Short mmCIF file of C-alpha atoms in Angstrom, two decimals:
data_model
loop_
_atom_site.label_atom_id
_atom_site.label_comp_id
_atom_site.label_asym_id
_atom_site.label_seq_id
_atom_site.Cartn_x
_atom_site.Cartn_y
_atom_site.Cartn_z
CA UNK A 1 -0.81 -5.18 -16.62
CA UNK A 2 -3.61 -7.07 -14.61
CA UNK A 3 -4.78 -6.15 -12.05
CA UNK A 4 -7.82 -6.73 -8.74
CA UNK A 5 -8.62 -3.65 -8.19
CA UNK A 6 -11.52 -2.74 -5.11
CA UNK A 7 -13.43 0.49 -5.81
CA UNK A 8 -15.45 0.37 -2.96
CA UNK A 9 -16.29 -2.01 0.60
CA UNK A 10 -17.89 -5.11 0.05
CA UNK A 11 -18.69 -8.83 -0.66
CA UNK A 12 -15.64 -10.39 -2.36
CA UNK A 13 -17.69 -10.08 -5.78
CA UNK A 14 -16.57 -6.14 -5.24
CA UNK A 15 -12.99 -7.45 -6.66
CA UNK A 16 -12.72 -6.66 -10.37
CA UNK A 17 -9.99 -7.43 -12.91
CA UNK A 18 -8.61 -4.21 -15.25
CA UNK A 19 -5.85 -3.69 -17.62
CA UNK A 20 -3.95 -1.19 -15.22
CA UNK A 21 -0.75 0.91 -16.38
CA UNK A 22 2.74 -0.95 -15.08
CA UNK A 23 3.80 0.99 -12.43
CA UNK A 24 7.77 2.62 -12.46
CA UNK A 25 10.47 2.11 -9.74
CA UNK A 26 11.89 5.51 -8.84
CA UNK A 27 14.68 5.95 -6.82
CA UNK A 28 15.36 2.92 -4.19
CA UNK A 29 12.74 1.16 -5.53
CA UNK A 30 12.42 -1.61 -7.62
CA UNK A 31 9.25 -3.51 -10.23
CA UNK A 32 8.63 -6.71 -9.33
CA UNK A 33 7.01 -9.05 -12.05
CA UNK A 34 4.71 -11.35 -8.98
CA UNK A 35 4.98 -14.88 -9.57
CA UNK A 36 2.58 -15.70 -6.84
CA UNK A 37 0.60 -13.38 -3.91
CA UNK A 38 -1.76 -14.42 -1.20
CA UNK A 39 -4.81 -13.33 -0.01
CA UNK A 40 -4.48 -12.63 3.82
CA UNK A 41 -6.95 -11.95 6.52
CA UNK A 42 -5.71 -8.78 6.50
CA UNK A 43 -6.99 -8.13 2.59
CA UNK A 44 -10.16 -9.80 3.42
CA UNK A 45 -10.71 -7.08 6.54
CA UNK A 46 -9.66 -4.25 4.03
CA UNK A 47 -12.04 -4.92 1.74
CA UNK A 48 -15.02 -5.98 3.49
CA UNK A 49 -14.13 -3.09 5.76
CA UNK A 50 -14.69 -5.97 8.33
CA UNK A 51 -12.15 -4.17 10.73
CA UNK A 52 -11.38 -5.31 14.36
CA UNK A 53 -14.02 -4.43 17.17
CA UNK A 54 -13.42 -0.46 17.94
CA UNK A 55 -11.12 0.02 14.71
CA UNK A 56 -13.72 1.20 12.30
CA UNK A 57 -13.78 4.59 12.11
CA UNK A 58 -10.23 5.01 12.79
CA UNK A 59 -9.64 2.32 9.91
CA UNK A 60 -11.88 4.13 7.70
CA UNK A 61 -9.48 7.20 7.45
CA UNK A 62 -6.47 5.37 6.75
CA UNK A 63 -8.00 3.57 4.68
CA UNK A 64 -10.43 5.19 3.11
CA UNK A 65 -14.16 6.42 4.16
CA UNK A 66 -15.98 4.29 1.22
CA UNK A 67 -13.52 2.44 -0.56
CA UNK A 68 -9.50 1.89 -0.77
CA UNK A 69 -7.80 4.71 -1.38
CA UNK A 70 -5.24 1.88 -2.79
CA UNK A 71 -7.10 0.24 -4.51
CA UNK A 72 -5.09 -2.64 -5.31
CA UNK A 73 -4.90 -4.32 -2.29
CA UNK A 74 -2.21 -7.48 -1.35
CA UNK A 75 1.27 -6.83 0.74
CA UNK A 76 2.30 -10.29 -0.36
CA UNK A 77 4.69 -11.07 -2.84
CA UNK A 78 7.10 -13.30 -4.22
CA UNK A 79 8.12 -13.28 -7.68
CA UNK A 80 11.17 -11.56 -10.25
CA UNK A 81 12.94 -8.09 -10.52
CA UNK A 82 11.91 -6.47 -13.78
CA UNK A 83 13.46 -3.41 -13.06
CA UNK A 84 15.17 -1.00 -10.78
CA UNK A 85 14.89 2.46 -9.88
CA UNK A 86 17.83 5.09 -9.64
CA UNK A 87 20.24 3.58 -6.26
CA UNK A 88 19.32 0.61 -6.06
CA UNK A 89 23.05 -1.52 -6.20
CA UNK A 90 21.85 -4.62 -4.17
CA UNK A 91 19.36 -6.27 -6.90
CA UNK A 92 19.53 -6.57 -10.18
CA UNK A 93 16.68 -7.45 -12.99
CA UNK A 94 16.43 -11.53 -13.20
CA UNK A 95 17.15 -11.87 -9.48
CA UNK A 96 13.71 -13.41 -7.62
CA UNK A 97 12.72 -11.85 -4.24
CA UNK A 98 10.24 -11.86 -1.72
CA UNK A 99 8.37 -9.48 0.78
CA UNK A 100 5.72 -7.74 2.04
CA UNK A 101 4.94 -4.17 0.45
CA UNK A 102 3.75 -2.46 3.90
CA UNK A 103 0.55 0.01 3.54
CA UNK A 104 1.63 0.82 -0.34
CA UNK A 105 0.16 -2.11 -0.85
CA UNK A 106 -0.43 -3.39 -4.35
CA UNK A 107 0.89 -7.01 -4.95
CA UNK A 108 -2.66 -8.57 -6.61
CA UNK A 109 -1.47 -7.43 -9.89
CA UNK A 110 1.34 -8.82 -12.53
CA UNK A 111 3.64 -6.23 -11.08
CA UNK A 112 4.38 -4.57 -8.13
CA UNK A 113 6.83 -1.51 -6.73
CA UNK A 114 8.48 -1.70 -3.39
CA UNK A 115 11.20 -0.48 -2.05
CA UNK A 116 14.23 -2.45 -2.33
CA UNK A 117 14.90 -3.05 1.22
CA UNK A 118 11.45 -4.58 1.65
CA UNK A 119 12.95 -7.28 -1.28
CA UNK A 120 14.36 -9.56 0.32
CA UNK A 121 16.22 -12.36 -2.20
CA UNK A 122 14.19 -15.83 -2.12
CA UNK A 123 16.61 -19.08 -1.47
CA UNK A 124 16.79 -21.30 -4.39
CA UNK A 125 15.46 -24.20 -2.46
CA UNK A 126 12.33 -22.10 -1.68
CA UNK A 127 9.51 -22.26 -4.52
CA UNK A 128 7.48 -18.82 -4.86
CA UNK A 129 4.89 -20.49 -3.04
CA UNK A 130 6.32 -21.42 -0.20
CA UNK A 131 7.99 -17.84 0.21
CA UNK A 132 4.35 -16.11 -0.56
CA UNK A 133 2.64 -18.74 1.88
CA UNK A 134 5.07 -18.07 4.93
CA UNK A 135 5.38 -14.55 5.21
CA UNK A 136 1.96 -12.92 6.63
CA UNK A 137 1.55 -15.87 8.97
CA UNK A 138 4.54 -16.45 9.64
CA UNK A 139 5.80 -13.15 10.45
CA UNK A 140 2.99 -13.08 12.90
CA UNK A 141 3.64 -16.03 14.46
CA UNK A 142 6.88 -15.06 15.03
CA UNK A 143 6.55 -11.50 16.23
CA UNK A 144 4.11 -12.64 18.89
CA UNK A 145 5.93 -16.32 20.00
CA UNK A 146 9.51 -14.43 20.31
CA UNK A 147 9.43 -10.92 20.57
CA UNK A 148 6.06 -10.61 23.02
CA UNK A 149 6.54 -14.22 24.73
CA UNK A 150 10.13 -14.36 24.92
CA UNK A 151 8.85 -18.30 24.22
CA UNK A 152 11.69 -20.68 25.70
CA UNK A 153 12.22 -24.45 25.34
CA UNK A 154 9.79 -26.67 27.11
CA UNK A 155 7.28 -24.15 27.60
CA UNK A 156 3.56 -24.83 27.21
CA UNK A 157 1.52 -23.10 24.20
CA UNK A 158 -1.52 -23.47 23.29
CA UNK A 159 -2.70 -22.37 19.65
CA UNK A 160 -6.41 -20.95 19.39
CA UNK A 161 -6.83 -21.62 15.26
CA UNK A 162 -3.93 -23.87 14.88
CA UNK A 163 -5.27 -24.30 11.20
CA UNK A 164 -4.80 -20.26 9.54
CA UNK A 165 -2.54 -18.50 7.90
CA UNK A 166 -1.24 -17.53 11.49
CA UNK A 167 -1.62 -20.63 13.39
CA UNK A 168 -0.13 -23.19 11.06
CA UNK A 169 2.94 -21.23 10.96
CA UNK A 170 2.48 -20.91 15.27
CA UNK A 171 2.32 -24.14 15.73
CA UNK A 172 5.61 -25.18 13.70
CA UNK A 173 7.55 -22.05 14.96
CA UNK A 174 6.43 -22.66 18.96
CA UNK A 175 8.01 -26.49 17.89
CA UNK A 176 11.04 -24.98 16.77
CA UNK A 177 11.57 -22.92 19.66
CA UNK A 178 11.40 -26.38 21.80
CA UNK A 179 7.82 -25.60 23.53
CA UNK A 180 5.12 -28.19 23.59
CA UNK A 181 2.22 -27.13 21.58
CA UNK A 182 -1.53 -27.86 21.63
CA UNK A 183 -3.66 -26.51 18.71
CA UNK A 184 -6.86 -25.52 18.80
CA UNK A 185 -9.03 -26.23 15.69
CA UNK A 186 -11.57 -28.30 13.79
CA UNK A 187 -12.49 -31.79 13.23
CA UNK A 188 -11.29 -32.05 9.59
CA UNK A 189 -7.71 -30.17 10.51
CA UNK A 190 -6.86 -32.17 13.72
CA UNK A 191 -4.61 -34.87 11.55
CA UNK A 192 -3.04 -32.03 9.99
CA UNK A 193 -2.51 -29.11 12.89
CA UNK A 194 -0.52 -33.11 15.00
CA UNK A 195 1.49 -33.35 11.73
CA UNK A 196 2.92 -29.69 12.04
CA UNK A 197 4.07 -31.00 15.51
CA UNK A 198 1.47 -30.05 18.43
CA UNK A 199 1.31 -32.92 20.75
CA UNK A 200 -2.07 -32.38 21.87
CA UNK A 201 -5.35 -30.77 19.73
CA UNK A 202 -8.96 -29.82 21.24
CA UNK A 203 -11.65 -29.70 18.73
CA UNK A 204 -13.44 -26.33 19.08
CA UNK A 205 -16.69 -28.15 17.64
CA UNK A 206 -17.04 -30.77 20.27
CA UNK A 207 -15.10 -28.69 23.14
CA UNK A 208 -15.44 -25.78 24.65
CA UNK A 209 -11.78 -23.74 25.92
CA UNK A 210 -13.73 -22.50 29.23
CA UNK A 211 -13.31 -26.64 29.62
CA UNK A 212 -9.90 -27.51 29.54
CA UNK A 213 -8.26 -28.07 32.68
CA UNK A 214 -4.80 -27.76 31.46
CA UNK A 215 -2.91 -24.56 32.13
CA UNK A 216 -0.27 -23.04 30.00
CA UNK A 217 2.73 -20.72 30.16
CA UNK A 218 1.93 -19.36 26.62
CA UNK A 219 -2.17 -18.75 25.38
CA UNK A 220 -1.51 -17.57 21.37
CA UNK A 221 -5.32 -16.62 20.02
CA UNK A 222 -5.44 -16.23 15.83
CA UNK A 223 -9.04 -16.07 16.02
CA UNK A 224 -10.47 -12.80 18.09
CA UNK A 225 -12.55 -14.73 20.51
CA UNK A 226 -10.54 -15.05 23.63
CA UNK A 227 -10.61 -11.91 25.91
CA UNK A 228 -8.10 -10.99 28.27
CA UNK A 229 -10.83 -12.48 30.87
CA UNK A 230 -11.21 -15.92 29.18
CA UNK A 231 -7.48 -15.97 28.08
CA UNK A 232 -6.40 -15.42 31.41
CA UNK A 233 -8.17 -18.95 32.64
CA UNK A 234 -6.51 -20.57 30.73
CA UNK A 235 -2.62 -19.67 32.20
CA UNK A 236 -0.78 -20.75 34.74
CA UNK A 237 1.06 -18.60 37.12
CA UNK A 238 2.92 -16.64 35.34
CA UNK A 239 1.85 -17.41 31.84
CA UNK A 240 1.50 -14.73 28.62
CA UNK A 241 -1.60 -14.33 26.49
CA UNK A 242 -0.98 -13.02 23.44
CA UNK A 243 -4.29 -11.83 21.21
CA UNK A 244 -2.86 -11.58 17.66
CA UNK A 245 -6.56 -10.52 16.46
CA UNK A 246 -7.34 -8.00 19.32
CA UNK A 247 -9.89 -5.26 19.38
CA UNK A 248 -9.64 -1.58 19.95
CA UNK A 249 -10.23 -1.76 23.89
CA UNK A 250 -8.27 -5.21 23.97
CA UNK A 251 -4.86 -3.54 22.72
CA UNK A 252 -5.77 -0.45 24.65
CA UNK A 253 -6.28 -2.49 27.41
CA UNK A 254 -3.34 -4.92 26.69
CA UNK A 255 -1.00 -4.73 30.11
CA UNK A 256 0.72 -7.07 32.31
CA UNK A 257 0.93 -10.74 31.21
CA UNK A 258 -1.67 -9.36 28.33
CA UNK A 259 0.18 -8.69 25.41
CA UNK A 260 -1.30 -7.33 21.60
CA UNK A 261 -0.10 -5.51 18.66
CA UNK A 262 0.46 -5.19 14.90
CA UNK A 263 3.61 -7.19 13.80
CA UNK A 264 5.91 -4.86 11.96
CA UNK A 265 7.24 -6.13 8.54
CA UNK A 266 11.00 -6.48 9.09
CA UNK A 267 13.42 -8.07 6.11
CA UNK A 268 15.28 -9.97 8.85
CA UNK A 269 12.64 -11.65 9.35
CA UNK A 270 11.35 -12.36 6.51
CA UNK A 271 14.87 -13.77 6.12
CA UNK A 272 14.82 -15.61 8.96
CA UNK A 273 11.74 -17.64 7.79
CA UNK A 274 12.81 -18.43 4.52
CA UNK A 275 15.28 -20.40 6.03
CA UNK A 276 13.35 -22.40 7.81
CA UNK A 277 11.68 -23.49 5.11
CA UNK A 278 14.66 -23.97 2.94
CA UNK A 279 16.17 -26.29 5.98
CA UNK A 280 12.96 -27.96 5.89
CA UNK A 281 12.19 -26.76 9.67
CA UNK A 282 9.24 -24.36 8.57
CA UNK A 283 6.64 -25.96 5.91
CA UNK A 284 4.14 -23.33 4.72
CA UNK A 285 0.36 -24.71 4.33
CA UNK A 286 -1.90 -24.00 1.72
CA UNK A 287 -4.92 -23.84 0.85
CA UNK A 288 -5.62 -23.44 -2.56
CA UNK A 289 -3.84 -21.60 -5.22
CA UNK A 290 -6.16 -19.71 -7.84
CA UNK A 291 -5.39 -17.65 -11.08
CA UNK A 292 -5.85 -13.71 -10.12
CA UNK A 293 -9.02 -14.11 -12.24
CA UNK A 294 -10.64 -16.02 -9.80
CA UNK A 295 -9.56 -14.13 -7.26
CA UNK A 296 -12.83 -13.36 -5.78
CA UNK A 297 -13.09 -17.34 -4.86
CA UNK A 298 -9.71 -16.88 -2.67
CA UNK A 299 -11.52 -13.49 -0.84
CA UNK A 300 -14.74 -15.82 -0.33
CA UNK A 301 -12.56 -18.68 1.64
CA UNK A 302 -10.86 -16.31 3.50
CA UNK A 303 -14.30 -14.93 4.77
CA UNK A 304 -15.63 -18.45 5.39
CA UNK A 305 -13.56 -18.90 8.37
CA UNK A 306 -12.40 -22.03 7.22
CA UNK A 307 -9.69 -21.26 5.19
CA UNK A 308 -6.34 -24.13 6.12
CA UNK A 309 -3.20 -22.33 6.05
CA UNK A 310 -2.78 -19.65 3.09
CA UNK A 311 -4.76 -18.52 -0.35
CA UNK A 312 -2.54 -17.91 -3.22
CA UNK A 313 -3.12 -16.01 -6.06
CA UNK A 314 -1.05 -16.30 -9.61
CA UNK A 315 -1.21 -13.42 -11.26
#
C-alpha cells in the first residue's frame, strides 16, 4: 500500500511516499481501506516536533527523541472495511466507517487498523469528506463548549480563530447550543466565520483583543495566544476561558474559571457529530483536498497559519 511515512522531525518536505506492507486486523480490530484523511494541527506539531510551550521534552519520549516512532502519522479517517480481525460481530467488510485511530496512529496511508470500537459507521447522507473534515475539530470544539463550559442557551462566546479546523466547527456548535457567538479571525474569513452563524467578528489584523470592550460568559482560544491573564479580561463575572492550545504551565496552571486539556476521542461523539452534519446543523469547512502524493502541500498550509477549516488528503 501507500503510504507518508516521517523518518525524522522536520519541514513538511520530511514527508515521503513508500510502498508499505498492508497492515492485518487481529483480534477486535478491523482494516480500513481510507477513502479520505486530514491533516490536523496535531500532525503538523508531530512532525515538526513543533510541540506546545513546556511539552517538548516530555513529547519527545512519547513520541520519539528524533523522529516518530510511528511513523505514519494521521488519526483521521473515513473510508471502507476491508477486513476484520477475529471478534469483531458489529462490522462487516463493505460497510464505510469513520474515526479517529488514537496514538496508533496511521491513517495517511491506503489502509489503516483500528480497533473496531474506534469505527464508528458513517450516515449515508454524510460524504467521506464531511465525516474526515468534522472529527478533529469538531470533537474539540465540542469537548471544550460542553463538557468544560457546560455552554447554555443565550450565553456569550467568543471564538479566538473562528476560521481552523477547531474554530469553524466552535463557532457552528456554540450556535447550536443557542449561545451568541463572535469569531475572531482574518480579513479574508470574516464573510465566511458570519455565515457559520457568529453574530459579531473582530478582525485580528486591524484589532487588537486587549481592545474589545465587550465581556463574555464563554472566551474559547484555538490559537495559543491568550493566557489565563489576557483571557481573563476578556470575561465577565463569572465567565469560563477555555485554552484548547495551552502550554505546559497553562494546563498545569489551569484552575478556577481556567479550564485546559486534551479532548479524549470518544465514538459517541464522533456519533454525535455526524449527525449534525447529516441534519444539516453541523457543515464541516475545508480547505483543500490533495492526493496523498502531495501531501507535503497539505503539511505546508497547516504550518502557514492560515489554513480555513480542514486539509484533506485522498489516499
Amino acid at each position: 500500500m501507500k503510504a507518508a511515512i516521517v523518518e525524522r522531525y522536520g519541514a513538511p518536505d520530511v514527508v515521503r511516499l513508500v510502498e508499505s506492507p498492508t497492515p492485518e486486523p487481529r483480534t477486535g480490530q478491523v482494516r480500513v481501506r481510507v477513502a479520505v484523511t486530514a491533516v490536523t494541527a496535531g500532525d503538523a506539531r508531530i512532525r515538526g516536533a513543533r510541540f506546545p510551550k513546556g511539552f517538548g521534552p516530555l513529547a519527545r519520549l512519547m513520541f520519539g527523541v528524533r523522529g516518530p516512532r510511528r511513523k505514519v502519522l494521521g488519526n483521521v479517517f473515513s473510508g471502507t472495511v476491508d477486513a476484520v480481525g477475529a471478534g469483531v460481530t458489529d462490522l462487516s467488510p463493505g460497510d464505510e466507517v469513520c474515526g479517529m485511530t488514537g496514538p496508533g496512529m496511521g491513517a495517511h496511508a491506503e489502509y489503516v487498523v483500528v480497533a473496531a470500537a474506534r469505527a464508528v459507521p458513517k450516515p449515508a447522507g454524510v460524504s467521506h469528506e464531511d465525516a474526515a473534515g468534522v472529527l478533529f475539530g469538531g470533537t474539540t470544539a465540542l469537548f471544550f463548549l460542553r463538557d468544560k463550559a457546560a455552554l447554555k442557551p443565550g450565553a456569550s462566546v467568543l471564538v479566538n480563530g473562528a476560521s481552523g479546523a477547531v474554530g469553524t466547527n466552535a463557532v457552528q456548535l456554540a450556535r447550536h447550543f443557542g449561545a451568541r457567538v463572535t469569531g475572531v479571525t482574518s480579513t479574508p474569513n470574516l464573510a465566511l466565520v458570519t455565515e457559520l452563524g457568529a453574530e459579531h467578528t473582530v478582525d485580528y489584523t486591524s484589532t487588537d483583543l486587549a481592545s474589545l470592550t465587550d465581556r463574555f460568559d464563554v472566551v474559547l482560544d484555538t490559537v495559543g495566544n491568550l493566557s489565563p491573564t489576557s483571557g481573563r479580561r476578556l470575561l465577565n463575572g463569572g465567565g469560563v476561558l477555555l485554552l484548547a492550545a495551552a502550554g505546559l504551565w497553562e494546563l498545569v496552571g489551569a484552575r478556577g474559571n481556567v479550564r485546559a486539556g486534551a479532548a479524549p476521542e470518544r465514538p459517541e461523539d464522533f456519533a454525535f457529530l455526524l449527525g449534525l452534519v447529516a441534519e444539516g446543523n453541523l457543515t464541516p469547512v475545508t480547505d483543500r483536498i490533495d492526493p496523498i502524493e502531495e501531501i507535503a502541500q497539505a503539511y505546508r498550509r497547516a504550518d502557514s497559519g492560515r489554513k480555513v477549516g480542514n486539509a484533506l488528503i485522498r489516499p
